[in-house]
XYZ file of C-alpha atoms in Angstrom:
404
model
C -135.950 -12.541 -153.752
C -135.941 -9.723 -155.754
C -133.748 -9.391 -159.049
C -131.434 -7.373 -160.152
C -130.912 -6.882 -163.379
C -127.674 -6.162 -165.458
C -127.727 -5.069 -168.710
C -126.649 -7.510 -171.131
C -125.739 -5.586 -174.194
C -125.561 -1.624 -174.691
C -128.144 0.009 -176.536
C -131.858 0.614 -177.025
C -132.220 -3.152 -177.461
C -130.606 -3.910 -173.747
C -132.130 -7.149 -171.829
C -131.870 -7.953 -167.963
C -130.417 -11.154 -166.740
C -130.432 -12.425 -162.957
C -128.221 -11.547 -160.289
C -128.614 -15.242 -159.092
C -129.737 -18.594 -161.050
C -132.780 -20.163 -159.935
C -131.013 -22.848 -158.030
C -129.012 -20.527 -155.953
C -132.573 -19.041 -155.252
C -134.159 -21.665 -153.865
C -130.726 -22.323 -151.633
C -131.265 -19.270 -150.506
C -135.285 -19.221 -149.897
C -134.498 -22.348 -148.182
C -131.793 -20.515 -145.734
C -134.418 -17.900 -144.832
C -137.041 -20.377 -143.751
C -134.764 -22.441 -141.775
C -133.518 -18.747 -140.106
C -137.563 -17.859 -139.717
C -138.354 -21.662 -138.237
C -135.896 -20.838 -135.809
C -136.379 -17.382 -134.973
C -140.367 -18.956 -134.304
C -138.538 -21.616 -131.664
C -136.677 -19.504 -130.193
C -139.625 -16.745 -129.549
C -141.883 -19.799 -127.995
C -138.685 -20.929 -125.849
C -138.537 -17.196 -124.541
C -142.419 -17.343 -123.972
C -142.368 -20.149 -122.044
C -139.416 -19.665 -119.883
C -140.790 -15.946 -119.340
C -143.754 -17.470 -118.192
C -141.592 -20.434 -116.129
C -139.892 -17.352 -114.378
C -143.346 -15.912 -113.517
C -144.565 -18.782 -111.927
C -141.406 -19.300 -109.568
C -141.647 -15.484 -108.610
C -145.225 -16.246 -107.642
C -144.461 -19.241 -105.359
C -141.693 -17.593 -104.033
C -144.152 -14.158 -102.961
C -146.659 -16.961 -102.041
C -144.271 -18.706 -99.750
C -142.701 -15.546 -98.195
C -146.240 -14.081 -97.384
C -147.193 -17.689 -96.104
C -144.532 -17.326 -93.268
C -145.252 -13.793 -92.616
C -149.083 -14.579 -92.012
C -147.844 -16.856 -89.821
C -145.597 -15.410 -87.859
C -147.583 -12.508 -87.267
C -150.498 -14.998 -85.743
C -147.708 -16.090 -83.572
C -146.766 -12.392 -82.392
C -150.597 -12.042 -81.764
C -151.450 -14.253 -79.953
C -148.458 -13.429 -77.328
C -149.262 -10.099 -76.913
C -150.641 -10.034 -73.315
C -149.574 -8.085 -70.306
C -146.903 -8.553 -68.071
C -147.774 -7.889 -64.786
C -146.424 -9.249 -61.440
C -143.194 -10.715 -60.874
C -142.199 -12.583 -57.915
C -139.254 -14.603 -56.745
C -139.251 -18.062 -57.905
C -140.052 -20.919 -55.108
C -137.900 -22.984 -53.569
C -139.790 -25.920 -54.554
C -140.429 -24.878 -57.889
C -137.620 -26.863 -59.599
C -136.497 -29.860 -57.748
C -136.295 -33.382 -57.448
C -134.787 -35.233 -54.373
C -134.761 -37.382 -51.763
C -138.178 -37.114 -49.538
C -137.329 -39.539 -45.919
C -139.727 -39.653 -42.769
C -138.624 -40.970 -39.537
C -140.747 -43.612 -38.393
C -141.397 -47.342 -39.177
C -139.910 -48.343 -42.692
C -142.632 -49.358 -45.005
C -141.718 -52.009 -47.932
C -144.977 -51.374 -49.285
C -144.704 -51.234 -53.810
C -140.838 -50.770 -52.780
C -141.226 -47.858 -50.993
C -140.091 -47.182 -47.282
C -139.470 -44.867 -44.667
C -136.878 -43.134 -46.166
C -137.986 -43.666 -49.789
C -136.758 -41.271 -52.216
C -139.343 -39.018 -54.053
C -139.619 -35.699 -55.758
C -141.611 -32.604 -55.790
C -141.939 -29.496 -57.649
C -144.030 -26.385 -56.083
C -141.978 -24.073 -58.928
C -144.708 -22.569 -61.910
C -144.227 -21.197 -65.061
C -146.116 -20.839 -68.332
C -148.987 -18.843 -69.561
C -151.203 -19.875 -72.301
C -153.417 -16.971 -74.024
C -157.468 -16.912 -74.117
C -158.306 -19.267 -77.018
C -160.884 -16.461 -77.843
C -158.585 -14.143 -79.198
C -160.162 -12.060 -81.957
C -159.162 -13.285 -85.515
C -159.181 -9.495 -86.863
C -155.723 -9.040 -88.407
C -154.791 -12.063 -88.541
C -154.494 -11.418 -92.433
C -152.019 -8.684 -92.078
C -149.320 -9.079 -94.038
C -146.063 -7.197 -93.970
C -146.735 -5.648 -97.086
C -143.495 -3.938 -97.483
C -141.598 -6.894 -97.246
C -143.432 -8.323 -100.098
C -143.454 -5.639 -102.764
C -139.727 -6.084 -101.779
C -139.600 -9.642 -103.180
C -142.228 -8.863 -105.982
C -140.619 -5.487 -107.633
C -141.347 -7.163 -111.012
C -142.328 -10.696 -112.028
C -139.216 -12.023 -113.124
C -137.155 -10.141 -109.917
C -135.744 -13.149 -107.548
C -136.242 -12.790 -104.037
C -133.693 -10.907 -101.909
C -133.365 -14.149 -99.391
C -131.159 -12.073 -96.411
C -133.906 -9.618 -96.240
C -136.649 -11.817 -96.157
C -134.570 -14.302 -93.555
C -133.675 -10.973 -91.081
C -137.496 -9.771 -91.219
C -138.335 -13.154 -90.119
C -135.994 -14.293 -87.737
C -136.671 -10.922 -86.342
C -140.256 -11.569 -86.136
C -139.701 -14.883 -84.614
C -137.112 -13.043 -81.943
C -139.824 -10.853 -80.554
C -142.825 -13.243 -80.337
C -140.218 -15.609 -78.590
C -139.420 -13.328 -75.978
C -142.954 -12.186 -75.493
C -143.621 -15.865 -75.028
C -141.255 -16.489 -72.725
C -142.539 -13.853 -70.336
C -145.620 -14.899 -70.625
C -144.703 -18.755 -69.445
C -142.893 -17.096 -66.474
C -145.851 -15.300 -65.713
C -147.919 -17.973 -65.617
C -145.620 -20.712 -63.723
C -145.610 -18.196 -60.872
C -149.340 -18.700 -60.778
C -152.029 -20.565 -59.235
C -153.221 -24.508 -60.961
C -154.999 -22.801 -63.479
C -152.404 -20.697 -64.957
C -150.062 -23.256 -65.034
C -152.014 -24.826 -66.891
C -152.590 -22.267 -69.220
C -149.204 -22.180 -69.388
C -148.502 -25.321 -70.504
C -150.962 -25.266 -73.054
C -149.595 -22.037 -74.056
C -146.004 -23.864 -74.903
C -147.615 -26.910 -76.475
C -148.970 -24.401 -79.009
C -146.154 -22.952 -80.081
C -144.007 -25.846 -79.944
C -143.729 -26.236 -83.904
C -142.260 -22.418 -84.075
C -139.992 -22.733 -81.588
C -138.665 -26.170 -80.568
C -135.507 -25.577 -81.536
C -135.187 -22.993 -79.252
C -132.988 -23.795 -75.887
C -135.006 -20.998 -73.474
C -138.671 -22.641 -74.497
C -137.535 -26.000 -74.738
C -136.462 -25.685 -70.575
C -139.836 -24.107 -69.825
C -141.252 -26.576 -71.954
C -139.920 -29.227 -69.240
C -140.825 -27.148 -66.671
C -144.021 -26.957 -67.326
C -144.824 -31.160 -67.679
C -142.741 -30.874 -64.061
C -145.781 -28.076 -63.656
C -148.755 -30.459 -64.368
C -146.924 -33.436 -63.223
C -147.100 -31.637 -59.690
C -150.719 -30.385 -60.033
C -152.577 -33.902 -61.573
C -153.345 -36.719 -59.011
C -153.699 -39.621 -61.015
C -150.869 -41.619 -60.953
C -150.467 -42.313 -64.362
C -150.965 -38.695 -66.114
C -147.927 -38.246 -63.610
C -146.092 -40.505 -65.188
C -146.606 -39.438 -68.592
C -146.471 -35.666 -67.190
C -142.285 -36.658 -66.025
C -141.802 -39.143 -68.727
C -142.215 -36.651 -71.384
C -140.642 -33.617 -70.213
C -137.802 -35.543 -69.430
C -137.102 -36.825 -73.217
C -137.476 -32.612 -74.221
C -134.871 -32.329 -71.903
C -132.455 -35.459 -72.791
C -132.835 -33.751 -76.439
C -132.149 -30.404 -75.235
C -129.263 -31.783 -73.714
C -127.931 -33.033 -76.117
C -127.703 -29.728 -78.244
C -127.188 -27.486 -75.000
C -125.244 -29.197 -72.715
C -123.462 -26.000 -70.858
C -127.351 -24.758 -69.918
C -127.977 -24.440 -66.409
C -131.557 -24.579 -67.011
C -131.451 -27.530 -68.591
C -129.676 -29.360 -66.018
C -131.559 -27.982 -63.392
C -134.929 -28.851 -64.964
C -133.696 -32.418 -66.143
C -132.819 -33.563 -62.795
C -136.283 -32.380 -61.699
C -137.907 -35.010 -64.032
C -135.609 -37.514 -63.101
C -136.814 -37.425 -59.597
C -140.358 -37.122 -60.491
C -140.453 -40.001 -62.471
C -138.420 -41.782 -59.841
C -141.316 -41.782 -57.545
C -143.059 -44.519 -59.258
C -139.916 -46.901 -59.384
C -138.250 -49.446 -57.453
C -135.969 -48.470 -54.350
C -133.322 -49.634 -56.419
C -134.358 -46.671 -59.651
C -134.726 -44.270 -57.176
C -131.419 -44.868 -55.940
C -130.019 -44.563 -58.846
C -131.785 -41.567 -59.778
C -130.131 -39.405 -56.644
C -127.151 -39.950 -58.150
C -128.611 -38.289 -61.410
C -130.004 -35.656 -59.751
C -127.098 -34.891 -57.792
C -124.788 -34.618 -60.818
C -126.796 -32.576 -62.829
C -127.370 -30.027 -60.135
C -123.989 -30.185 -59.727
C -123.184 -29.068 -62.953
C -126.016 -26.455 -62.985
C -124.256 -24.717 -59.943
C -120.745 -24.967 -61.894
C -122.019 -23.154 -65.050
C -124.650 -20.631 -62.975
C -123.151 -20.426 -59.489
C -125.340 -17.711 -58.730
C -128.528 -19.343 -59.048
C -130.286 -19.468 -55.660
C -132.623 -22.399 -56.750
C -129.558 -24.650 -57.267
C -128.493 -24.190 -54.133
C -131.869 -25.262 -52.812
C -132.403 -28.074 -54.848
C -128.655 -29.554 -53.517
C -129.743 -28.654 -49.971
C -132.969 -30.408 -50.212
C -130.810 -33.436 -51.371
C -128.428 -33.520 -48.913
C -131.043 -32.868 -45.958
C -132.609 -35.896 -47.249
C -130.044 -37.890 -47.835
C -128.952 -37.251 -44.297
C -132.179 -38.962 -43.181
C -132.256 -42.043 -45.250
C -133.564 -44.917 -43.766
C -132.296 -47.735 -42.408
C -133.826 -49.964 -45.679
C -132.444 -47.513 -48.369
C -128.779 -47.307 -46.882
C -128.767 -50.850 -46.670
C -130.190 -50.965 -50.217
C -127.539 -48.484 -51.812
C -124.696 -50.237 -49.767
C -125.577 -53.204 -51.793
C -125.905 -51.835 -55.287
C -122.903 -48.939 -54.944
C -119.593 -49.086 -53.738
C -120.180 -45.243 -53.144
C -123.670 -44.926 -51.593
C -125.023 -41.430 -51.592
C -123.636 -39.632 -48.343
C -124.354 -35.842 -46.807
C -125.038 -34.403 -43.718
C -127.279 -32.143 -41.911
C -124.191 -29.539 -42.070
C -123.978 -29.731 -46.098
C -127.815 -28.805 -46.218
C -127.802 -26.195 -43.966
C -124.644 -24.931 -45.842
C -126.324 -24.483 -48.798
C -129.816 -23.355 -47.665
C -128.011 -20.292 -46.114
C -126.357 -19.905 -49.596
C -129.811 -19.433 -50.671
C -130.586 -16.585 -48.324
C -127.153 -14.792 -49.028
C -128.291 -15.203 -53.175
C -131.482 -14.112 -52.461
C -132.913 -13.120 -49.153
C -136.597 -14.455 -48.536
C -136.254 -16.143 -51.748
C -138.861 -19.048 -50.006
C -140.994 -19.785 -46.967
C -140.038 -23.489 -47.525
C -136.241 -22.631 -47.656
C -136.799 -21.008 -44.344
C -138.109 -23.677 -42.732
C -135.915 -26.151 -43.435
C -133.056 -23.940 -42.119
C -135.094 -23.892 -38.536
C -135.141 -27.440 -39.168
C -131.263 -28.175 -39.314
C -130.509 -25.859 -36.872
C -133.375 -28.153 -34.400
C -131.614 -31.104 -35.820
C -128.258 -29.865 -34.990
C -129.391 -28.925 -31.433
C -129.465 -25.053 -31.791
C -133.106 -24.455 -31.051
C -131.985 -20.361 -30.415
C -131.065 -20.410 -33.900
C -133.936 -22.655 -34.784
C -136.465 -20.850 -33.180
C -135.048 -17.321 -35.178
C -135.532 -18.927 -38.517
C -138.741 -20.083 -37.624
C -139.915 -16.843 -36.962
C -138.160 -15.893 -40.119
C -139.845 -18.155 -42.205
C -143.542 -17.307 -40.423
C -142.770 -13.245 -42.354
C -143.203 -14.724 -45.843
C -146.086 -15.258 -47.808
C -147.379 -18.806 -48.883
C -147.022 -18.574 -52.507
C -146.687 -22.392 -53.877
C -147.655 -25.770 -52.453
C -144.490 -27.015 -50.942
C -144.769 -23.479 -49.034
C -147.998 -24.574 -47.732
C -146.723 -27.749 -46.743
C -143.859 -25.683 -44.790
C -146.555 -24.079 -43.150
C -147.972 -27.049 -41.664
C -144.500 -27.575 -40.523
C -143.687 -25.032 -39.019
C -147.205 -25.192 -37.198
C -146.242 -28.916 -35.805
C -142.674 -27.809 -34.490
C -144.465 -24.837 -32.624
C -146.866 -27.399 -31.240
C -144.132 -29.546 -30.138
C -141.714 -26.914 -28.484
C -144.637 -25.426 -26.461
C -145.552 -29.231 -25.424
């Protein structure tokens, strides 16, 4: 500290004294290093939360740049052509009631009239796993010089969430067209197609419109496998997507639609009793689908199918849901053909196996004029699933018999 000095006397003979004694010195040498010791703290507390801030803008960049990567694989790998689109099939999405005249057989519970399911419907497309890896490390580098303007900016989180949900948005609904795609297919694409929604499951199973297809698509492979367990497993599963879809989505028609599908499927390999039990399910969930999309042709199908085949039960299975219901399932020839020709008025031609079974009420009924119309009807339209090939053969054996 330095001194100043005061002159003690006047003259040539003047001596200095101290401003401040020694004591008050060292008090005050002993301030400034306790001011210096903490100035030092506080500089290394800066440092290090400088360098804290650094790190977090890092991980942040990091993280955003993580999801971009990814998202843009996802958006990649989607990007296929769209071509065809067709009308979907009649038997595409249904479960109900299969009955054949003839002698009942009790057979593993099963008889005459026994109910079953079937599903000609595809959907789903699933990419070439060969899909070139070049760009796969594009990132969206605007977004991220966005987040990283400095290294101690925070991220702007609305920005980064709208850029991705975006992102998300459009490889979803290039996704989506590509499953339809593919369900309308032959075995092979639906198979592609369901391995194309198993993929992308993670990104998007919270998502109502992939979850459906999701379903649709174990109804898919349930339909095209033979052995009778993968069938199982095939109905079983797709039918827990869609008891958890249901849960969150309950006014989707899609999800009703495709839920009572499974039902039936799985059905097949249960008891009279379960399958039973199981029209009644089916029946109120396609119900419900025509109450929330009353336009949908392939509701109106579905319900027509049901009631045609409920209108044939067997002798075993109304005995059998007599004893278990005080209600037993009931419909007649009239209700199917009521809402097969609902189908034609939605959608004209919209199946060769909707056809068919119209000529078939209308033989049933005793109108063979009519009958013989929509026969002739039916024979104009193209074969385009399995249950349409099975129509086919149909329509072949009531030819055979007329001209007989």
């Amino acid at each position: 500290v330095p001194r100043v000095l005061v002159p003690v006397e006047a003259g040539d003979g003047a001596v200095s004294a101290p401003l401040l004694t020694q004591d008050e010195q060292v008090d005050v040498l002993e301030r400034l290093d306790f001011v210096l010791r903490n100035i030092s703290e506080l500089r290394k507390e800066v440092e290090e939360l400088r360098n804290s801030l650094q790190h977090l803008a890092a991980e942040i960049v990091g993280e955003v740049r993580s999801h971009l990567e990814e998202t843009q694989k996802v958006t990649r790998r989607r990007r296929f052509p769209f071509p065809r689109e067709r009308s979907d099939s009649t038997g595409s999405s249904s479960i109900y009631f299969t009955a054949s005249s003839g002698t009942a057989n009790t057979d593993d519970g099963e008889s005459e009239g026994g109910y079953t399911t079937a599903n000609a419907e595809s959907d789903y497309d699933r990419e070439s796993e060969r899909e070139s890896e070049e760009g796969e490390d594009e990132v969206s580098c605007e977004t991220v010089r966005t987040v990283r303007r400095d290294s101690l900016d925070l991220v702007n989180e609305d920005e980064t969430h709208l850029i991705f949900d975006s992102s998300l948005e459009e490889g979803l609904g290039q996704l989506l067209q590509q499953a339809d795609r593919l369900h309308n297919g032959d075995e092979q694409e639906r198979r592609e197609g369901f391995q194309l929604l198993l993929n992308n499951k993670l990104a998007y199973a919270d998502q109502r419109d992939f979850l459906w297809r999701l379903a649709r698509a174990h109804s898919d492979m349930c339909e095209i496998t033979e052995d009778t367990d993968e069938k199982r497993s095939y109905a079983s599963d797709g039918k827990e997507e869609m008891e958890i879809a249901l849960q969150k989505w309950d006014q989707s028609a899609e999800c009703h639609q495709w839920y009572a599908v499974l039902c039936g499927q799985l059905s097949e390999h249960e008891s009279i009793q379960k399958r039973i039990q199981t029209g009644y399910v089916f029946k109120e969930h396609i119900d419900k689908a025509i109450e929330l999309k009353p336009e949908d042709p392939k509701s109106y199908y579905l319900l027509g199918r049901w009631c045609y085949q409920v209108s044939h039960l067997g002798w075993l299975e109304k005995k059998t849901a007599s004893a278990l219901f005080e209600a037993p399932p009931t419909a007649t020839v009239q209700d199917a053909l009521q809402n097969f020709l609902r189908v034609e008025e939605l959608s004209p031609g919209f199946s060769k196996a909707g056809r068919v079974y119209i000529a078939k009420c209308y033989r049933d009924m005793g109108n063979n004029s009519a009958a013989g119309l929509w026969m002739n009807l039916a024979s104009e339209l193209p074969v385009n699933t399995k249950e349409d090939a099975e129509s086919e053969r149909e329509l072949e054996e009531m030819r055979s018999v007329w001209q007989e």
